[in-house]
Amino acid sequence: GAGVSQTPSNKVTEKGKYVELRCDPISGHTALYWYRQSLGQGPEFLIYFQGTGAADDSGLPNDRFFAVRPEGSVSTLKIQRTERGDSAVYLCASSSGTTKTGELFFGEGSRLTVL
Amino acid sequence: QKEVEQDPGPLSVPEGAIVSLNCTYSNSAFQYFMWYRQYSRKGPELLMYTYSSGNKEDGRFTAQVDKSSKYISLFIRDSQPSDSATYLCAMSRRTGANNLFFGTGTRLTVIP
């Protein structure tokens, strides 16, 4: 596609439920990133994929969070047993091998609200 | 202490004003410095990119990096209402770095 696509754009769920957020990166981009942006804050790194493998998952806050990218394109961020503190905008970004360092192309985000 | 500090504002200026946005940082290993612009309910988009110290100009925008002071700035000349957005500074340690460190963002409103 023309840009990074994220679905759903909004998700409201109840505490304790399971949530999946999907990211479709720019076609041909090998690197994919998930960031989380809480209200009034800058994005915070969660996980980075190079191809199908998670090259760096040091930003995942705990084991309730997991992400996959089985075919090296679309990625899914999975959150188990959601908590109210998980409420945030989850941003996906992608970049190609020729992209300048730090030049990430972001999607519009998935806004998660945990009641 | 956060690695990147940025005044969240909000900042309101009249149309045509010069805007100065700033960030400070604590980690001297940062070498790549960026400014992202984020419109309401949109993802950030890269506005300016600089490596190491110095100035970079692109149209009405100028980015400055002073590594000795650990201080970066973005100047917007002849500000326009369409510049109203949140401006996020970001930085990384090395080429191919797999994550960025963002500031909290400064919310700017340009009043017609």
Coordinates of C-alpha atoms in Angstrom, one line a residue:
Chain A
G1 CA 0.0 0.0 0.0
A2 CA 0.9 3.7 -0.2
G3 CA 1.5 4.0 3.6
V4 CA 1.5 2.0 6.8
S5 CA -1.9 0.7 7.6
Q6 CA -3.1 -0.1 11.1
T7 CA -6.3 -1.8 12.2
P8 CA -8.4 -1.3 14.2
S9 CA -8.1 2.5 14.4
N10 CA -10.0 2.4 17.8
K11 CA -10.5 -0.5 20.2
V12 CA -12.4 -0.4 23.5
T13 CA -12.1 -3.4 25.7
E14 CA -12.6 -4.5 29.2
K15 CA -9.9 -5.2 31.8
G16 CA -8.7 -8.7 31.5
K17 CA -9.6 -9.2 27.8
Y18 CA -7.3 -10.2 25.0
V19 CA -6.5 -7.8 22.2
E20 CA -4.8 -8.0 18.7
L21 CA -3.6 -5.0 16.8
R22 CA -2.6 -5.4 13.2
C23 CA 0.0 -3.5 11.1
D24 CA 0.5 -3.7 7.3
P25 CA 3.8 -1.9 6.5
I26 CA 4.8 -0.2 3.3
S27 CA 5.3 -2.7 0.6
G28 CA 9.0 -3.8 0.4
H29 CA 10.0 -2.5 3.8
T30 CA 11.9 -5.1 5.7
A31 CA 12.0 -3.4 9.1
L32 CA 8.9 -3.0 11.2
Y33 CA 8.6 -1.3 14.6
W34 CA 5.9 -1.0 17.3
Y35 CA 5.8 2.0 19.5
R36 CA 3.4 3.0 22.3
Q37 CA 2.3 6.6 22.8
S38 CA 0.5 7.4 26.0
L39 CA -1.5 10.6 26.4
G40 CA 0.8 13.7 26.4
Q41 CA 4.0 11.6 25.9
G42 CA 6.3 10.8 23.0
P43 CA 6.3 7.4 21.4
E44 CA 8.1 4.6 23.4
F45 CA 9.8 1.7 21.6
L46 CA 8.3 -1.7 22.1
I47 CA 9.7 -4.1 19.5
Y48 CA 11.6 -4.2 16.2
F49 CA 11.4 -6.8 13.4
Q50 CA 13.9 -7.3 10.7
G51 CA 12.1 -9.7 8.3
T52 CA 10.3 -12.4 10.2
G53 CA 12.3 -12.3 13.4
A54 CA 12.1 -10.0 16.4
A55 CA 15.6 -8.4 16.4
D56 CA 14.9 -6.4 19.5
D57 CA 12.0 -6.9 21.9
S58 CA 13.6 -5.0 24.8
G59 CA 10.8 -2.5 25.0
L60 CA 8.0 -4.9 25.6
P61 CA 6.8 -4.0 29.2
N62 CA 6.1 -7.6 30.3
D63 CA 5.1 -11.0 29.1
R64 CA 1.5 -10.0 28.5
F65 CA 2.7 -8.4 25.3
F66 CA 3.8 -10.4 22.3
A67 CA 4.2 -9.6 18.6
V68 CA 4.6 -11.7 15.5
R69 CA 5.5 -11.2 11.8
P70 CA 5.2 -14.7 10.4
E71 CA 5.7 -13.8 6.7
G72 CA 7.9 -10.8 7.0
S73 CA 5.2 -8.4 6.1
V74 CA 2.0 -7.9 8.3
S75 CA 2.6 -7.9 12.0
T76 CA 0.3 -8.4 14.9
L77 CA 0.7 -7.0 18.4
K78 CA -1.0 -9.2 21.0
I79 CA -1.9 -8.1 24.5
Q80 CA -3.2 -10.6 27.0
R81 CA -5.1 -9.9 30.2
T82 CA -5.3 -6.2 29.4
E83 CA -5.0 -3.6 32.2
R84 CA -6.2 0.0 32.3
G85 CA -2.5 1.1 32.1
D86 CA -2.3 -0.4 28.7
S87 CA -4.6 2.3 27.3
A88 CA -2.5 4.2 24.7
V89 CA -2.1 4.7 21.0
Y90 CA -0.1 1.8 19.5
L91 CA 1.9 3.1 16.6
C92 CA 3.5 0.9 13.9
A93 CA 6.3 2.1 11.7
S94 CA 8.4 0.6 8.8
S95 CA 11.5 1.4 7.0
S96 CA 13.6 0.0 4.2
G97 CA 17.3 -1.0 4.1
T98 CA 18.1 2.2 2.3
T99 CA 16.2 4.4 4.8
K100 CA 18.3 6.9 6.7
T101 CA 18.7 6.1 10.3
G102 CA 15.6 7.2 12.2
E103 CA 13.5 7.8 9.2
L104 CA 10.5 5.8 10.1
F105 CA 7.2 5.9 8.3
F106 CA 4.4 5.7 10.9
G107 CA 0.8 4.6 10.6
E108 CA -2.0 6.5 12.2
G109 CA -2.0 4.2 15.2
S110 CA -4.5 2.0 17.0
R111 CA -6.1 3.7 19.9
L112 CA -6.7 1.2 22.7
T113 CA -8.9 2.0 25.7
V114 CA -9.1 -0.5 28.5
L115 CA -12.1 0.1 30.8
Chain B
Q1 CA 15.9 11.5 34.5
K2 CA 14.5 11.0 31.0
E3 CA 17.1 10.6 28.3
V4 CA 15.4 13.3 26.2
E5 CA 13.7 16.3 27.7
Q6 CA 11.2 18.6 25.8
D7 CA 8.9 21.3 27.1
P8 CA 5.4 20.1 26.3
G9 CA 4.0 23.6 25.9
P10 CA 1.5 24.4 24.7
L11 CA 2.9 27.2 22.6
S12 CA 0.7 29.7 20.8
V13 CA 2.1 32.2 18.3
P14 CA 0.6 34.6 15.7
E15 CA 0.9 33.8 12.0
G16 CA 4.2 34.9 10.6
A17 CA 6.1 34.6 13.9
I18 CA 9.4 32.7 14.2
V19 CA 9.0 29.6 16.4
S20 CA 11.8 28.1 18.4
L21 CA 11.4 24.5 19.7
N22 CA 14.1 22.8 21.8
C23 CA 15.2 19.5 23.4
T24 CA 17.9 18.6 25.7
Y25 CA 19.4 15.2 26.2
S26 CA 21.7 13.4 28.6
N27 CA 23.2 10.6 26.6
S28 CA 26.4 11.8 24.8
A29 CA 26.2 8.7 22.5
F30 CA 23.3 10.1 20.5
Q31 CA 24.5 11.0 17.0
Y32 CA 21.4 11.1 14.9
F33 CA 18.8 13.8 15.6
M34 CA 15.4 14.2 14.1
W35 CA 12.3 16.3 14.3
Y36 CA 8.9 14.7 13.7
R37 CA 5.6 16.5 13.2
Q38 CA 2.4 14.9 14.5
Y39 CA -1.0 16.3 13.6
S40 CA -3.9 15.4 15.9
R41 CA -4.9 11.7 15.7
K42 CA -2.2 11.0 13.1
G43 CA 1.1 9.2 13.2
P44 CA 4.4 11.2 13.4
E45 CA 6.0 12.2 10.1
L46 CA 9.7 13.0 9.7
L47 CA 10.3 16.7 9.2
M48 CA 14.1 17.2 9.6
Y49 CA 17.1 14.9 10.0
T50 CA 20.6 15.8 11.1
Y51 CA 23.8 13.9 11.9
S52 CA 26.1 15.1 14.6
S53 CA 26.5 18.9 15.3
G54 CA 25.6 21.7 12.9
N55 CA 22.7 23.3 11.1
K56 CA 20.4 22.1 8.4
E57 CA 17.9 24.2 6.5
D58 CA 14.9 23.1 4.5
G59 CA 12.6 25.8 3.4
R60 CA 11.1 27.6 6.4
F61 CA 12.6 25.0 8.8
T62 CA 16.1 25.0 10.3
A63 CA 17.4 22.3 12.6
Q64 CA 20.4 23.0 14.9
V65 CA 22.4 20.5 16.9
D66 CA 24.9 21.5 19.6
K67 CA 26.4 18.2 20.9
S68 CA 28.7 20.0 23.3
S69 CA 25.6 21.4 25.1
K70 CA 23.5 18.3 24.4
Y71 CA 20.9 20.7 23.0
I72 CA 18.9 20.6 19.7
S73 CA 16.5 23.2 18.2
L74 CA 14.0 23.5 15.4
F75 CA 13.2 27.0 14.1
I76 CA 10.2 27.7 11.9
R77 CA 10.2 31.0 10.0
D78 CA 7.0 32.7 8.8
S79 CA 4.9 30.3 10.7
Q80 CA 1.5 29.3 9.2
P81 CA -1.7 28.0 10.7
S82 CA -0.9 24.7 8.9
D83 CA 2.1 24.4 11.1
S84 CA -0.1 23.8 14.1
A85 CA 0.8 20.4 15.3
T86 CA 2.9 18.6 18.0
Y87 CA 6.6 18.6 17.3
L88 CA 8.6 15.7 18.6
C89 CA 12.3 15.6 18.8
A90 CA 13.9 12.1 18.5
M91 CA 17.4 10.8 18.5
S92 CA 19.4 7.6 18.2
R93 CA 22.9 6.3 19.0
R94 CA 24.1 4.7 15.9
T95 CA 23.4 4.0 12.3
G96 CA 20.8 1.3 11.8
A97 CA 19.7 1.9 15.3
N98 CA 16.6 -0.1 15.9
N99 CA 14.8 2.3 18.1
L100 CA 14.5 6.0 18.6
F101 CA 14.3 8.0 21.9
F102 CA 11.5 10.6 21.6
G103 CA 10.8 13.7 23.6
T104 CA 7.3 14.3 24.9
G105 CA 6.5 16.7 22.1
T106 CA 5.7 20.4 22.1
R107 CA 2.1 21.3 21.0
L108 CA 2.2 24.4 18.7
T109 CA -0.7 26.5 17.6
V110 CA -0.3 29.2 15.0
I111 CA -3.1 31.7 15.2
P112 CA -4.3 33.4 12.0

